[in-house]
PDB file of C-alpha atoms in Angstrom:
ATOM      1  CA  UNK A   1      27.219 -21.145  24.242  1.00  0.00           C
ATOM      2  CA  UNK A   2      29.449 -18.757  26.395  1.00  0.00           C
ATOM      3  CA  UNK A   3      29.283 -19.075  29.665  1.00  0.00           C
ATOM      4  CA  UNK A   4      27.805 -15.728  31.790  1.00  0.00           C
ATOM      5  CA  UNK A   5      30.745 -16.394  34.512  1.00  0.00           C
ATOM      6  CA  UNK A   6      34.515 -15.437  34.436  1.00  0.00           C
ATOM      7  CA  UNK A   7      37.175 -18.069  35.545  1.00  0.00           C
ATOM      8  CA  UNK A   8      36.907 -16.899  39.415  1.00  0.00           C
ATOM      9  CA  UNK A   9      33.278 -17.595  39.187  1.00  0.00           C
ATOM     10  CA  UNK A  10      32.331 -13.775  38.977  1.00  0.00           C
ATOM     11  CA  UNK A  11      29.102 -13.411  36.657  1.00  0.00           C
ATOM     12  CA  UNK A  12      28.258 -10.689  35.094  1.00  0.00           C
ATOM     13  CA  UNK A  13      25.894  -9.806  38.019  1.00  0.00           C
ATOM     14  CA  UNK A  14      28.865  -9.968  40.494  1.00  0.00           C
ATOM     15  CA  UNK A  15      30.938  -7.604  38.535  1.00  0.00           C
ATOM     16  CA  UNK A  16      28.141  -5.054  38.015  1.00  0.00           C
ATOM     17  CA  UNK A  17      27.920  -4.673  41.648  1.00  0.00           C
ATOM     18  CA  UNK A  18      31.811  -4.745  42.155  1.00  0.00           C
ATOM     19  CA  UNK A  19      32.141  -1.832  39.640  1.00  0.00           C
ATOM     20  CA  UNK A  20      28.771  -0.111  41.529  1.00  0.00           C
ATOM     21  CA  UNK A  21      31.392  -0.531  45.054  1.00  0.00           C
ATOM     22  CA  UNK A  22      34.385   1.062  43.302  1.00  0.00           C
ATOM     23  CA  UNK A  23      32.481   4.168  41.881  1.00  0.00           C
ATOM     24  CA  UNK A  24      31.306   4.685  45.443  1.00  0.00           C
ATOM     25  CA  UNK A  25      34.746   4.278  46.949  1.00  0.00           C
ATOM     26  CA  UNK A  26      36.160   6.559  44.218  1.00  0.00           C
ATOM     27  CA  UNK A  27      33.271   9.302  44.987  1.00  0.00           C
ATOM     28  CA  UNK A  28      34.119   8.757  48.702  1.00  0.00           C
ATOM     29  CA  UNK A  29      37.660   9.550  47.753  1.00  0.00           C
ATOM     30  CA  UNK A  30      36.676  13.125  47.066  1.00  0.00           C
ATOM     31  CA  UNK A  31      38.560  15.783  45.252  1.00  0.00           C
ATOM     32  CA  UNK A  32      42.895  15.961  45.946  1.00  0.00           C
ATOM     33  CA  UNK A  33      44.052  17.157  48.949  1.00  0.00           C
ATOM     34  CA  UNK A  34      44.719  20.923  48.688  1.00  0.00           C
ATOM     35  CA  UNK A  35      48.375  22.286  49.638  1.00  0.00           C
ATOM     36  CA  UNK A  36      48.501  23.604  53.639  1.00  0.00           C
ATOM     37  CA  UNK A  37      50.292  26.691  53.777  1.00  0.00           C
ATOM     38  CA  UNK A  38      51.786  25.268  57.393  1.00  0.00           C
ATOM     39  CA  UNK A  39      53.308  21.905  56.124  1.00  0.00           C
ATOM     40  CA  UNK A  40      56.675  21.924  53.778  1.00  0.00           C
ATOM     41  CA  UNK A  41      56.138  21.645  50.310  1.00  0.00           C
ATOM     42  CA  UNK A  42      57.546  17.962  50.468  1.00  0.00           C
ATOM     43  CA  UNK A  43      54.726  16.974  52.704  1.00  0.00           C
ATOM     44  CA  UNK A  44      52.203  18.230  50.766  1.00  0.00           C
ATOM     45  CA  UNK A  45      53.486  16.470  47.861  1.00  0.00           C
ATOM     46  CA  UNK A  46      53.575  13.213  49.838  1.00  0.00           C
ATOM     47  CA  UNK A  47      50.410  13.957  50.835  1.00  0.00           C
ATOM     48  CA  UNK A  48      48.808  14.316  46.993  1.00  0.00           C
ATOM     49  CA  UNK A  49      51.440  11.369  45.877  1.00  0.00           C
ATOM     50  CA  UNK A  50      49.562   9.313  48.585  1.00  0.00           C
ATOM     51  CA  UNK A  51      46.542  10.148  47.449  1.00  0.00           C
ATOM     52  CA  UNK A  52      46.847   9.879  43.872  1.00  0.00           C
ATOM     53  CA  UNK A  53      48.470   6.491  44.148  1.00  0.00           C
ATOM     54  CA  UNK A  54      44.919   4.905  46.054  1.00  0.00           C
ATOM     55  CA  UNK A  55      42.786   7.048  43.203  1.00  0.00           C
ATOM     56  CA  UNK A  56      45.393   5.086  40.722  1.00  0.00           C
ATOM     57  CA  UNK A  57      44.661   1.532  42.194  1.00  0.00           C
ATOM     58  CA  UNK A  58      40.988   1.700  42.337  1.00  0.00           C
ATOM     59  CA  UNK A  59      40.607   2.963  38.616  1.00  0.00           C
ATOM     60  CA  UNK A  60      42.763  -0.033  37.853  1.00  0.00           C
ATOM     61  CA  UNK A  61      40.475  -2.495  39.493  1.00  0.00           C
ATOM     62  CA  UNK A  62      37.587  -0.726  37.798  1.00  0.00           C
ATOM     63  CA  UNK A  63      39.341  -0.632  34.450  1.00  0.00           C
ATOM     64  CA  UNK A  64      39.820  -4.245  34.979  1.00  0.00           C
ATOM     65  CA  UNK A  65      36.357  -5.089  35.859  1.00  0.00           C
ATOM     66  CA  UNK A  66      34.465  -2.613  33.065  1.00  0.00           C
ATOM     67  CA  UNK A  67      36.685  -4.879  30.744  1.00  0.00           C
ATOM     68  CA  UNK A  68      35.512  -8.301  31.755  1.00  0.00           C
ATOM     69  CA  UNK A  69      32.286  -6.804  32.145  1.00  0.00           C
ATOM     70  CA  UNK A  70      31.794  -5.781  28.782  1.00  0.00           C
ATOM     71  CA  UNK A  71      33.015  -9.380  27.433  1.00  0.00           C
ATOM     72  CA  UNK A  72      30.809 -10.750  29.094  1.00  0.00           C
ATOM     73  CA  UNK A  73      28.121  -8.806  27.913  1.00  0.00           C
ATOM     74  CA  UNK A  74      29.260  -9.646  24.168  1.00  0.00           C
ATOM     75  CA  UNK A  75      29.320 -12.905  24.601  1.00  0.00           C
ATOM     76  CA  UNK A  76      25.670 -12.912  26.053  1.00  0.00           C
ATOM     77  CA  UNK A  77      24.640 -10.844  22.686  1.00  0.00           C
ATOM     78  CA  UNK A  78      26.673 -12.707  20.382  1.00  0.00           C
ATOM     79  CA  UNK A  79      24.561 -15.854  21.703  1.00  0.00           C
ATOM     80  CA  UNK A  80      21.287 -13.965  21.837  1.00  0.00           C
ATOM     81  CA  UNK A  81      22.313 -12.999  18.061  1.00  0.00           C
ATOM     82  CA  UNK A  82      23.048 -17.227  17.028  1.00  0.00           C
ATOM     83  CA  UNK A  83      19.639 -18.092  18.603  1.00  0.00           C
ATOM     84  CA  UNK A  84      17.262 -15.359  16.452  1.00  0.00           C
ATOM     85  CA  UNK A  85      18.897 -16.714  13.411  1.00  0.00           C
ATOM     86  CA  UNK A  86      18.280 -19.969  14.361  1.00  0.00           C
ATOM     87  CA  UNK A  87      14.738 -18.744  14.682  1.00  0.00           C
ATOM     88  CA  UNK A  88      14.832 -17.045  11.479  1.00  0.00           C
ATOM     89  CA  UNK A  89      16.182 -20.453   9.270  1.00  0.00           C
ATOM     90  CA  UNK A  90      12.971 -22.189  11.658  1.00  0.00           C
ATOM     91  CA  UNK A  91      10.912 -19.292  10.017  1.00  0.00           C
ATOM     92  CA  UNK A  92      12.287 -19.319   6.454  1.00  0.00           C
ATOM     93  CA  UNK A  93      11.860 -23.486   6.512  1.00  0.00           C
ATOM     94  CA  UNK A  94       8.269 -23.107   8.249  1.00  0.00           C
ATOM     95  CA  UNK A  95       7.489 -20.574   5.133  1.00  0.00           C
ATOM     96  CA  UNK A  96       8.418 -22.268   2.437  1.00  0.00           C
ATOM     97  CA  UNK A  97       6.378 -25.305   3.549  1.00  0.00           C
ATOM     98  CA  UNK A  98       3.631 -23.513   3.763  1.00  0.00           C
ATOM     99  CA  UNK A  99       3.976 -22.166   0.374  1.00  0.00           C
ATOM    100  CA  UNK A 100       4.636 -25.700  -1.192  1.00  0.00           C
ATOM    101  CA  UNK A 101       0.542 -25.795   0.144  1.00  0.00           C
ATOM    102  CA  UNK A 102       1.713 -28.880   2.366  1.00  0.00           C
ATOM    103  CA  UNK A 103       0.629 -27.920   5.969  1.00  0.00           C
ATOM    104  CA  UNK A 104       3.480 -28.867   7.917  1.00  0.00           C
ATOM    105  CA  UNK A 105       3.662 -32.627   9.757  1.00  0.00           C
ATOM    106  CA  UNK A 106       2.774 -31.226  12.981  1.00  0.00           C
ATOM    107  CA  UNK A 107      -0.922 -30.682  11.339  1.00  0.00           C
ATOM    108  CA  UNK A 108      -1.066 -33.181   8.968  1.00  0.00           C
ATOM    109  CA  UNK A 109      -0.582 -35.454  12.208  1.00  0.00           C
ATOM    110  CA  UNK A 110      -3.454 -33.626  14.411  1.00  0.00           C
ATOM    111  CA  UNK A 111      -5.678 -33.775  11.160  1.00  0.00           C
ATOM    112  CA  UNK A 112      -5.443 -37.954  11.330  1.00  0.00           C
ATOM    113  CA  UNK A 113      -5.375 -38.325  14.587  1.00  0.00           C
ATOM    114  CA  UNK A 114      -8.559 -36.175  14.568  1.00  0.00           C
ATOM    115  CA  UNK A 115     -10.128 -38.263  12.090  1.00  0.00           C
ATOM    116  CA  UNK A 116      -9.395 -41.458  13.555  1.00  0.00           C
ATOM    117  CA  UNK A 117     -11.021 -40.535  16.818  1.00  0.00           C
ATOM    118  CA  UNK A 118     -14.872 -40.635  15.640  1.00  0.00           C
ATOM    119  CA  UNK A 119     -16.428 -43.253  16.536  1.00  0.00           C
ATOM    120  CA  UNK A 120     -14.891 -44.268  19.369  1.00  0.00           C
ATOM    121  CA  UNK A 121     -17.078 -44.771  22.613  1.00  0.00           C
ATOM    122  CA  UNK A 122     -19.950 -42.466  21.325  1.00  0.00           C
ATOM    123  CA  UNK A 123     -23.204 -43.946  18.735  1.00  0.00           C
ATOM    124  CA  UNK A 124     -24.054 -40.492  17.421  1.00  0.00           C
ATOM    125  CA  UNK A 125     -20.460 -38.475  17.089  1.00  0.00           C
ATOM    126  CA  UNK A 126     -21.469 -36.680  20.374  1.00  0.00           C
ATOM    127  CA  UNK A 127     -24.085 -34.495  18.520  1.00  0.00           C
ATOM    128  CA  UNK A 128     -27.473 -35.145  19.609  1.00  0.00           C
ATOM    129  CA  UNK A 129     -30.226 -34.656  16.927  1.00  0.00           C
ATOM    130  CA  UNK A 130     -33.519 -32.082  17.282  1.00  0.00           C
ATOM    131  CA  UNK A 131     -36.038 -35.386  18.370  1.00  0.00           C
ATOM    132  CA  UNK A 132     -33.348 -36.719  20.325  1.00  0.00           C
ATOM    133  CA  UNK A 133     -33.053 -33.523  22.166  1.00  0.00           C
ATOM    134  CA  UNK A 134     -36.521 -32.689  22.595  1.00  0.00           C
ATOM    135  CA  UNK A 135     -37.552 -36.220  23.647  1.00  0.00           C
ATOM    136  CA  UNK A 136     -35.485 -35.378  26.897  1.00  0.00           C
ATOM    137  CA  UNK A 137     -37.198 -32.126  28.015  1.00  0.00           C
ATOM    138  CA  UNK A 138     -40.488 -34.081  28.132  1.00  0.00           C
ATOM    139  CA  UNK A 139     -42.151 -35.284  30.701  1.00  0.00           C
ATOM    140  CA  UNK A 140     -45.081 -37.568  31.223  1.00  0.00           C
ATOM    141  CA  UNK A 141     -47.999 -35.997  31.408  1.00  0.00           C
ATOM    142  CA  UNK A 142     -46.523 -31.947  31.734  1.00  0.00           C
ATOM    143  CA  UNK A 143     -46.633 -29.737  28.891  1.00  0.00           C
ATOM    144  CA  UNK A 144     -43.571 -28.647  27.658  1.00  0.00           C
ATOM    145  CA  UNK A 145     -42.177 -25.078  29.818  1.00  0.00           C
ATOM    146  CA  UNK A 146     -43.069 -22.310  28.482  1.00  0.00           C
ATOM    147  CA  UNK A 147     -40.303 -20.026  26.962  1.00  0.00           C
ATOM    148  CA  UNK A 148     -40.189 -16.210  29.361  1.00  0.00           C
ATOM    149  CA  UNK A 149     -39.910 -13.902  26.166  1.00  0.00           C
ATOM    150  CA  UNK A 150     -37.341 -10.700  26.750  1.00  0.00           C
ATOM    151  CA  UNK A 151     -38.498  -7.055  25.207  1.00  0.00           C
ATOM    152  CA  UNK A 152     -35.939  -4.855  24.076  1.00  0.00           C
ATOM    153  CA  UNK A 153     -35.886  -1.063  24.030  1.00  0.00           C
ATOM    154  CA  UNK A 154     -33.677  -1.302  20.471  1.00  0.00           C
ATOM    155  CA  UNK A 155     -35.279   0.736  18.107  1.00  0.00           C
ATOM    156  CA  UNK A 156     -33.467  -0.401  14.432  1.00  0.00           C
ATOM    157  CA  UNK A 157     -34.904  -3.453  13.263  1.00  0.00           C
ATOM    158  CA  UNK A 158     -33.161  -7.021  13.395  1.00  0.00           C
ATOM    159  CA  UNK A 159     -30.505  -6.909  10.088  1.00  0.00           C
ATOM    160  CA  UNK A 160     -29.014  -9.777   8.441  1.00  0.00           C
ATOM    161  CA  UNK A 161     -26.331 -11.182  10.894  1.00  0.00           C
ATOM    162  CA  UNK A 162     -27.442  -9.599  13.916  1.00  0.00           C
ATOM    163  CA  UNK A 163     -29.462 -11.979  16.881  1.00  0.00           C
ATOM    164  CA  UNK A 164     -32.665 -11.012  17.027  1.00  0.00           C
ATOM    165  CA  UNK A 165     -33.762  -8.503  19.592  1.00  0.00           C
ATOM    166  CA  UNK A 166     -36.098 -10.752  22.478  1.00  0.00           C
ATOM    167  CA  UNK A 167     -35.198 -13.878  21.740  1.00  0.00           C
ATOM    168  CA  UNK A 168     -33.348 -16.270  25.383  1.00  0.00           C
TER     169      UNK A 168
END
């Protein structure tokens, strides 16, 4: 896997905001000087050579820094690129298994581990049956509570699938 950082230890961070700095110093730059009627032509053209020379080096350094940029960038893609195929072959493998009707190991392991664990520190399986459950709610000597009963305003009757309406 490609490293994100250049050789001088600029990542690709570092260069996005060094090209950010050299678009604003270009901008500051402006447009050329325009010719001054009162200097000699000479001067003036020192004056735009001057100029044009600083434009020059900065669009160098930026040139130089969109290029490393951008390798960087295709580096990070090309290794985004060799991990979803590694995902895909994990995918493809997973798949096949699956059609083969073998669940893979991973569940075949959870299965028997989840069938060895009855029976372990528990009598009933940790299900309680219907006498076991209603020999706790009673007490000496009280009659069992009574059960508050909830109306509903629901006009349709109770279907197939559907809890009945007043029932807690």
């Amino acid at each position: 896997m490609a490293s994100e950082t250049e050789p001088d230890g600029l990542g690709v961070e570092d260069l996005r905001l060094a090209i950010n700095d050299l678009q604003a110093r270009l901008d500051k730059m402006g447009p050329p000087p325009s010719p001054l009627a009162e200097i000699v032509d000479s001067t003036n053209t020192l004056r735009t050579n001057e100029y044009l020379s600083a434009k020059d080096a900065v669009c160098a350094e930026l040139l130089s820094h969109y290029g490393r940029y951008a390798r960087m960038l295709e580096s990070v893609v090309r290794d985004a690129l060799d991990v979803q195929s590694g995902f895909l072959e994990v995918l493809r493998a997973q798949s096949e298994l699956l059609e083969d009707g073998k669940p893979p190991a991973r569940m075949r392991a959870a299965k028997a581990a989840k069938g060895r664990g009855k029976g372990r520190g528990s009598s009933g399986g940790g299900k309680k049956t219907a006498a076991a459950s209603a020999g706790k709610r009673k007490t000496r000597g009280s009659p069992p509570a009574k059960r508050k009963v909830r109306t509903t305003t629901d006009p349709r009757p109770a279907a197939a699938g559907r809890p009945r309406a007043g029932r807690t």
